[in-house]
Structures are given as structure tokens and as C-alpha cells.
């Protein structure tokens, strides 16, 4: 077996998050985006002594778990890179995600049990935010606007439907694409560093239906602002567009960021409601993309935290302070630490709006800021980014000596790594559950209650 070989095989299992495992001549090969039970054709893309990887070329036979006639199927599935588990009925998605995490726990040397997975209240149309990209579907083809094709950095799929996004989003996307196609406006070409259109970012309040539209472009051309606004505000959609924004971004990096953001119409925010609290959402605010799923997640975190009366709680990696404010109602004090300054300012405003005077939010890196926290916490909540907690920061967190921690993880492999250090420090996982915030995708939230 050598690099470039074309092989066939049956996928034995899918390891977290999307690694199909195939054995050929008793050699293990990892093929991403392959489902257990599928018979696939793949090419050997990497071959090292300790690991062989393959690139999926074709599914020759579907998995017995798949049902391509299930109500959640999408016409773009298999081409669009957005959903990996779309062909699985939702019950099978949940079972697969739980098996993956349980296998990961076992292989990491732990033996704690996983409670029943909590499903998303909405299986389809659950995302409150979508980032669409301008480009083309094939080299030098007509203007496209949508998601990247599976396994492609350049080619796009213009969406005619999307099972995870609100139908208003698709109506806006198609109207914007038609508008710029008619005008012959070019997209920003990443290699040539030329062009105008970059991204279309849409956000929606699930509870009110308010929508923010944010067009992201370079400064290499001019937008006919009033005409663009008129086109959008006349669309027959169910929700209400409360703000239309124009973000200028000349960075070569293919990310949504702002050199300048202009309000073309309305306002640059809306309000979303989680449980008993209200949160102000601005164009670049971090907020869970599944509002109803977030309510399930935060209720489970609250259950694990338990009684908060007279307790000082540290919420590290606090984002816009959603968890902190959920905990603040009955706590003595909650201190949130977050590196993104805009998120901290939003957290302060939201806490004030919600009448919470016992919340303190600090901007800075957890690794550095924990040294300056003089109060002794009674409990710590960790909700780090995908890469988990920096080992040096985790060592300092352990140094607070709290009896209990609640760890919320969006990437189970990072969680397992951090649990090794926590276990060495005397912490044991007392409870663990999964909350599905991302139906049809490989993502899953894991919540652990640790006790020392």
C-alpha cells in the first residue's frame, strides 16, 4: 500500500468526530466523512508509520443506518460541506454521537458513565446564525453564494434550501445573489486578492423573528447602499429585518472580520431571550447558534451546579456571560473571564439590563488573569473554546482548590486531554451528559461535573 493507491473497503466504525475506520490487509486507515456500515472507495492520502489516512472518493453502498428518504434530507447533501449526518434519522445521529463519546472515554482510560443524550428541541431550522460565502461553483463560473463544497476550500454550493437554516435566510440569500449577479459584481478572489463581495452573515432572534443582515465586502468597489436596502426591505419574508449592515474587510484572511461596519438601515442589534433572561445580540457577538438547544444546555449546567446560595462562582471563558447570568440569580457573586473584549462589554450591558448587580466581567486571557483574581471561588465553570484549556491555565485553575467544577466542552477530544490533568489533581467525574446542539453535523456538547 502506497500513497495515491485507490482502495475499497467497508467502514467498521466512525470515531469522533467524523473519522471512518477501514481495514485493508489488516492495516487501519482513517477516512474522514465516512459512516460506519458504508462501503467506500478512497485514495490513500497520507502514509506514515503510525497512521494511514485516506480521502473519500465515492460511497459504493450506503450504511444500513442511513435513510435517504427521511424527512430531514436535503437536496444538497453529499455536495455541501455543512452537514455530515444528514442521511441518518435523528435517533441514529444521537446514538452514533453517544457511541463515539463513550468509545473516546474508554480509549482515554476513563470509566465514567454517560447519561442519556439530550436532543435538540428543533432538529431542522435550528441555527440562528449563518455565514454564507461569495465565490463560484466551478473555476470562472457564474457568481455563487452559499456554503463550501465538501472537501473544498474554493468551490461553493449555492443553496436552494438548507435544512438547518430558517427559510427567510434562504430567501435573503437568493435575493442578494440575484441582485449582484444582475449588476455583474465580482467576488473577492483569495488567490488574486481582487474583487468586492466576501460574505453574507445573517442572524435571527428565534423568540422574536428579528433579523440582522450583514454584507461583508472589500473596499475595491462601492455599494449602491439605498438601492440594496430597498431590495432587502421589500422581500416577502416571515421575519422582520431590523438592521442592514455593511462591513468592510480588506484582510487577506478568509474570515469574517471588520475594519469598519456601517449601519445602512435600522439598528446593529436585536434581542434574544434565553429562559428568564434577555441578551443583546450585535453583529460580532458570540452566542450559541442553537437558541432552544442552548436553553437545554444551560438548564443541565444549572442542574450540575446545584445550590448556588451564598456561593462565589468563577465562569472562565465566559463569552457574552450567558452561563454567568444564569447562575447569578441566587449566587453571592459570579466572576466571568473572557479574552474577547467586545464579548465582555456585551456581558456587562446584558447583566445590567437583566438587573444583575452581582456579576463582574473581566477582559483578558484566563492564563494571565487568574493570577489577579483575589476572591476564592466556591465553584468553577469552564466553557473553553474547541482547543480546551491551556495546560498552564488549567494548573492555575486547579490551584484554587474548589471542591466542584462543571466543564462544558464543544470538542470531546480536548475534554479528554484536560480530564487527565484534572484526574491527576484528584478530581473525578461524578456525572456526564451530552447535549445535541448541532443536529445533522458531527458536533456535540459534553457536560461534566467534577468533584475533588
XYZ file of C-alpha atoms in Angstrom:
452
model
C 0.000 0.000 0.000
C 1.366 3.392 -1.006
C 0.219 7.000 -1.255
C -2.140 7.501 -4.193
C -3.482 3.941 -4.232
C -7.231 3.641 -4.887
C -8.819 1.150 -2.489
C -12.230 -0.083 -1.417
C -13.472 -1.236 1.964
C -16.289 -1.312 4.491
C -16.296 1.233 7.324
C -16.259 -0.601 10.660
C -16.950 2.395 12.903
C -16.941 6.182 12.963
C -14.585 7.627 15.564
C -15.169 11.116 16.984
C -15.897 13.352 15.263
C -16.083 12.094 11.660
C -13.318 9.515 11.149
C -14.431 6.431 9.297
C -12.258 3.402 10.137
C -11.473 0.925 7.344
C -9.141 -2.071 7.486
C -7.308 -3.191 4.347
C -4.770 -6.041 4.636
C -5.148 -5.684 8.434
C -3.971 -2.079 8.266
C -6.131 0.632 9.839
C -6.997 3.544 7.554
C -8.802 6.729 8.649
C -11.177 8.159 6.053
C -12.951 11.368 7.088
C -16.669 11.850 6.380
C -17.317 8.108 6.034
C -20.087 6.483 8.069
C -19.934 3.113 9.775
C -21.532 0.456 7.599
C -20.769 2.205 4.299
C -18.737 0.507 1.573
C -16.473 3.173 0.120
C -13.827 3.861 -2.491
C -10.965 6.060 -1.308
C -7.436 7.111 -2.158
C -4.502 6.842 0.242
C -3.645 10.480 1.001
C -1.126 10.125 3.839
C 1.011 7.177 4.884
C 3.163 7.263 7.973
C 4.450 4.503 10.223
C 1.806 5.144 12.859
C -1.089 6.428 10.737
C -2.611 5.936 7.301
C -5.237 8.384 6.039
C -7.499 8.198 3.038
C -9.638 10.646 1.074
C -13.201 9.611 0.387
C -13.913 9.336 -3.343
C -17.255 7.547 -3.523
C -19.814 5.748 -1.386
C -20.386 2.446 -3.167
C -23.042 1.163 -0.766
C -24.881 3.162 1.906
C -24.848 2.200 5.555
C -27.819 0.217 6.889
C -28.202 3.155 9.335
C -28.884 5.626 6.535
C -32.306 6.566 5.222
C -32.105 8.971 2.320
C -35.902 9.280 2.302
C -36.077 10.611 5.854
C -37.915 13.956 6.274
C -34.703 15.778 7.108
C -32.949 15.058 3.810
C -31.605 17.988 1.775
C -31.073 18.191 -1.980
C -27.522 19.460 -1.393
C -26.452 16.592 0.886
C -23.239 14.927 -0.233
C -22.097 18.035 -2.094
C -22.416 20.724 0.591
C -19.882 20.515 3.396
C -22.344 21.725 6.033
C -23.981 18.502 7.252
C -22.216 15.163 7.702
C -25.039 13.102 9.248
C -27.982 14.368 7.196
C -28.764 10.907 5.778
C -29.156 9.411 9.266
C -32.552 9.508 11.010
C -32.241 11.719 14.086
C -32.404 8.792 16.540
C -29.420 7.215 14.748
C -27.492 10.504 14.864
C -27.926 10.673 18.633
C -26.963 7.031 19.111
C -23.846 7.469 16.944
C -22.706 10.581 18.813
C -23.154 8.837 22.153
C -21.220 5.770 20.969
C -18.397 7.989 19.746
C -18.017 9.821 23.057
C -18.303 6.610 25.098
C -15.590 4.999 22.959
C -13.416 8.090 23.395
C -13.888 7.951 27.170
C -12.858 4.290 27.247
C -9.819 4.795 24.994
C -8.737 7.734 27.176
C -8.600 5.429 30.186
C -11.732 6.623 31.994
C -14.684 4.560 33.146
C -17.449 7.049 33.981
C -20.929 6.587 32.552
C -22.685 8.945 30.120
C -26.271 9.874 30.887
C -28.924 9.833 28.187
C -28.168 12.325 25.431
C -30.411 15.410 25.438
C -31.799 16.006 21.928
C -32.141 19.402 20.307
C -35.717 20.740 20.649
C -35.548 21.596 16.930
C -33.959 19.053 14.597
C -34.286 21.252 11.496
C -34.238 25.052 11.155
C -32.353 25.445 14.420
C -29.495 27.811 13.557
C -29.878 31.466 14.495
C -26.773 32.483 12.532
C -25.404 31.561 9.104
C -22.260 32.764 7.338
C -22.508 32.428 3.571
C -19.566 32.919 1.194
C -19.410 34.534 -2.253
C -17.446 32.718 -4.953
C -18.149 30.334 -7.815
C -19.264 26.715 -8.082
C -16.517 25.960 -10.603
C -13.483 27.881 -11.827
C -14.516 31.107 -13.584
C -18.183 30.118 -13.337
C -21.064 32.469 -12.533
C -21.324 34.163 -9.147
C -22.335 31.797 -6.357
C -23.358 32.403 -2.747
C -23.656 29.660 -0.181
C -21.601 27.013 1.604
C -18.280 25.448 0.654
C -18.482 22.155 -1.172
C -17.401 19.130 0.830
C -13.593 18.832 0.961
C -13.124 22.074 -0.996
C -11.506 25.325 0.059
C -12.638 27.228 -3.032
C -15.745 25.785 -4.708
C -19.191 26.695 -3.387
C -22.735 25.361 -3.420
C -25.414 27.996 -3.982
C -28.181 26.944 -1.624
C -31.701 26.461 -2.888
C -32.623 25.065 0.508
C -30.951 24.427 3.860
C -32.457 22.184 6.495
C -30.633 23.793 9.417
C -31.340 27.449 8.492
C -34.532 29.469 8.595
C -36.301 29.749 5.224
C -36.038 33.558 5.492
C -32.258 33.141 5.328
C -32.526 31.292 2.013
C -34.917 33.900 0.608
C -32.472 36.674 1.553
C -29.505 34.709 0.161
C -31.185 34.139 -3.196
C -32.305 37.780 -3.440
C -28.795 39.065 -2.677
C -27.242 36.663 -5.197
C -29.718 37.721 -7.899
C -29.108 41.422 -7.133
C -25.317 41.221 -7.515
C -25.482 38.814 -10.471
C -27.669 41.286 -12.375
C -25.146 44.036 -11.661
C -22.145 41.909 -12.640
C -20.372 42.490 -9.323
C -17.304 40.303 -8.671
C -16.438 38.258 -5.598
C -13.152 38.572 -3.709
C -10.719 36.057 -5.151
C -8.494 34.768 -2.341
C -5.514 33.995 -4.568
C -5.610 37.117 -6.740
C -6.558 39.388 -3.826
C -9.040 41.207 -6.069
C -12.816 41.563 -6.059
C -15.574 43.028 -3.899
C -18.038 40.542 -2.366
C -16.874 38.356 0.528
C -19.610 37.119 2.883
C -23.258 37.451 3.791
C -23.879 36.980 7.523
C -27.447 36.544 8.730
C -28.589 36.441 12.356
C -32.110 35.916 13.673
C -33.818 36.008 17.041
C -35.692 32.735 17.427
C -38.007 34.283 20.001
C -38.920 37.496 18.107
C -38.131 36.825 14.424
C -35.926 39.943 14.180
C -33.167 39.613 11.557
C -29.794 41.319 11.047
C -28.307 41.303 7.527
C -24.570 41.959 7.286
C -22.904 42.220 3.868
C -19.112 41.824 4.082
C -17.025 43.265 1.228
C -13.631 44.708 0.442
C -13.163 48.406 -0.335
C -12.342 47.680 -4.003
C -15.747 48.889 -5.233
C -18.752 50.849 -3.990
C -22.105 49.531 -2.816
C -25.243 51.283 -4.012
C -26.479 51.426 -0.464
C -30.004 52.763 -0.763
C -30.860 50.500 -3.684
C -29.508 47.483 -1.767
C -31.554 48.413 1.317
C -34.712 48.910 -0.752
C -34.307 45.493 -2.355
C -33.968 43.761 1.025
C -36.730 45.615 2.863
C -39.235 44.766 0.155
C -38.685 40.998 0.393
C -41.791 38.973 1.358
C -40.412 37.115 4.385
C -41.951 35.948 7.650
C -39.464 37.656 9.961
C -38.584 41.327 10.221
C -35.286 42.817 9.054
C -34.375 45.258 11.848
C -30.875 46.075 10.639
C -28.852 46.055 7.412
C -25.105 46.460 7.839
C -22.116 46.817 5.541
C -18.841 45.509 6.927
C -15.594 46.449 5.169
C -12.820 43.865 5.378
C -9.579 44.095 3.381
C -7.746 41.386 5.317
C -6.293 38.586 3.148
C -7.517 36.028 5.698
C -10.702 34.213 4.722
C -12.565 35.091 7.910
C -15.417 37.436 8.732
C -13.884 40.428 10.494
C -14.448 44.146 10.488
C -12.198 47.029 9.535
C -15.345 49.157 9.642
C -19.055 48.372 9.958
C -21.670 50.826 8.696
C -25.375 50.784 9.542
C -27.291 51.162 6.275
C -30.726 50.648 7.767
C -32.272 50.281 11.207
C -30.009 49.170 14.047
C -26.998 46.915 14.604
C -28.549 44.650 17.231
C -31.591 42.661 18.280
C -32.616 40.932 21.491
C -32.746 37.199 22.111
C -34.325 35.561 25.135
C -32.925 32.573 26.993
C -35.033 31.161 29.802
C -35.761 34.184 32.034
C -33.038 36.494 30.656
C -32.638 38.885 27.714
C -29.462 39.246 25.659
C -28.489 41.954 23.199
C -27.001 40.412 20.037
C -24.760 42.551 17.825
C -23.076 41.609 14.510
C -19.994 40.035 16.054
C -21.362 38.860 19.404
C -20.624 35.282 20.345
C -23.890 33.490 21.017
C -24.857 29.837 20.845
C -26.116 29.152 17.324
C -28.986 26.953 18.554
C -31.122 29.090 20.887
C -33.521 26.378 22.019
C -30.648 23.910 22.390
C -28.765 26.472 24.492
C -31.676 26.554 26.931
C -31.384 22.782 27.329
C -27.615 23.059 27.786
C -27.782 25.810 30.394
C -30.514 24.056 32.347
C -28.285 20.969 32.529
C -25.333 23.111 33.653
C -27.585 24.623 36.349
C -28.619 21.135 37.461
C -24.970 20.083 37.780
C -24.033 23.294 39.612
C -26.839 22.750 42.123
C -27.423 25.123 45.030
C -25.689 28.470 44.451
C -26.876 30.424 47.505
C -24.024 32.376 49.144
C -21.502 30.929 46.669
C -18.835 32.742 44.667
C -18.706 31.264 41.160
C -15.981 31.729 38.561
C -17.196 31.394 34.954
C -13.984 31.067 32.947
C -14.170 31.565 29.165
C -17.483 33.288 29.804
C -18.204 34.657 26.293
C -21.093 37.109 26.477
C -21.829 35.944 30.010
C -24.841 33.733 29.338
C -23.939 30.989 31.817
C -22.719 33.507 34.392
C -26.021 35.364 34.318
C -27.993 32.122 34.547
C -26.094 31.311 37.744
C -26.189 34.826 39.200
C -29.824 34.922 40.300
C -29.156 33.044 43.548
C -25.360 33.227 43.874
C -23.435 35.582 46.120
C -21.257 36.656 43.175
C -20.260 35.477 39.717
C -16.966 36.467 38.073
C -16.635 35.936 34.322
C -13.323 35.979 32.441
C -13.224 36.239 28.647
C -10.447 37.208 26.226
C -12.716 38.900 23.631
C -13.254 42.475 24.827
C -16.420 43.025 22.786
C -17.959 39.939 24.396
C -17.079 41.273 27.857
C -18.675 44.651 27.121
C -21.790 42.847 25.862
C -21.851 40.735 29.034
C -21.706 43.857 31.202
C -24.559 45.506 29.280
C -26.688 42.376 29.362
C -26.162 41.898 33.108
C -27.174 45.491 33.730
C -30.254 45.099 31.501
C -31.200 41.963 33.416
C -30.877 43.739 36.760
C -27.947 41.616 37.944
C -25.614 43.590 40.193
C -23.586 40.613 41.463
C -21.805 39.884 38.154
C -18.275 41.026 37.370
C -16.820 40.515 33.890
C -13.113 40.841 33.184
C -11.412 41.041 29.784
C -8.229 39.053 29.359
C -6.593 35.685 28.861
C -7.594 33.197 31.558
C -3.955 32.054 31.752
C -2.872 35.528 32.864
C -5.943 36.889 34.627
C -6.454 34.076 37.125
C -3.319 35.290 38.911
C -5.126 38.573 39.674
C -8.349 37.045 40.991
C -8.174 37.638 44.732
C -11.515 36.138 45.725
C -11.687 32.449 46.488
C -14.335 30.685 44.402
C -16.645 28.032 45.788
C -17.216 26.563 42.331
C -15.702 26.971 38.861
C -17.442 26.639 35.499
C -15.212 26.020 32.479
C -16.580 26.572 28.975
C -13.422 26.870 26.857
C -13.055 27.109 23.068
C -12.583 23.987 20.955
C -8.939 23.511 21.875
C -9.773 23.240 25.570
C -7.904 24.835 28.480
C -4.216 25.720 28.177
C -2.290 23.272 30.437
C -0.664 26.133 32.370
C -4.032 27.806 32.880
C -5.582 24.508 33.993
C -2.821 24.085 36.562
C -3.629 27.529 37.991
C -7.368 26.742 37.987
C -6.707 23.546 39.914
C -4.731 25.668 42.381
C -7.943 27.359 43.575
C -8.773 24.064 45.269
C -12.533 24.181 44.684
C -14.463 21.068 45.607
C -16.503 21.049 42.399
C -16.156 22.144 38.788
C -18.519 21.963 35.834
C -16.759 21.587 32.477
C -18.713 22.359 29.283
C -16.923 21.143 26.162
C -17.704 21.521 22.459
C -14.871 19.143 21.495
C -14.716 15.870 23.383
C -11.090 15.091 22.453
C -9.925 18.329 24.123
C -12.039 17.478 27.165
C -10.399 14.045 27.497
C -6.946 15.621 27.454
C -7.903 18.096 30.178
C -9.575 15.389 32.279
C -6.238 13.568 32.534
C -4.681 16.545 34.364
C -7.806 17.075 36.455
C -7.850 13.425 37.484
C -4.180 13.578 38.451
C -5.106 16.514 40.710
C -7.759 14.430 42.460
C -10.895 15.365 40.511
C -13.323 12.635 39.492
C -16.167 12.821 37.009
C -19.341 12.378 39.053
C -21.814 12.996 36.217
C -21.544 13.385 32.462
C -24.133 14.071 29.789
C -24.315 15.057 26.143
C -26.448 17.854 24.703
C -27.011 17.834 20.949
C -26.748 21.429 19.813
C -25.892 20.616 16.209
C -28.261 18.089 14.551
C -27.054 16.598 11.230
C -23.462 17.640 11.981
C -20.646 15.938 13.887
C -20.792 18.427 16.798
C -21.896 17.551 20.331
C -21.633 19.344 23.680
C -20.344 17.365 26.652
C -21.022 18.497 30.212
C -19.082 17.020 33.165
C -19.498 17.531 36.901
C -16.163 17.018 38.644
C -15.624 16.633 42.360
C -12.429 16.639 44.412
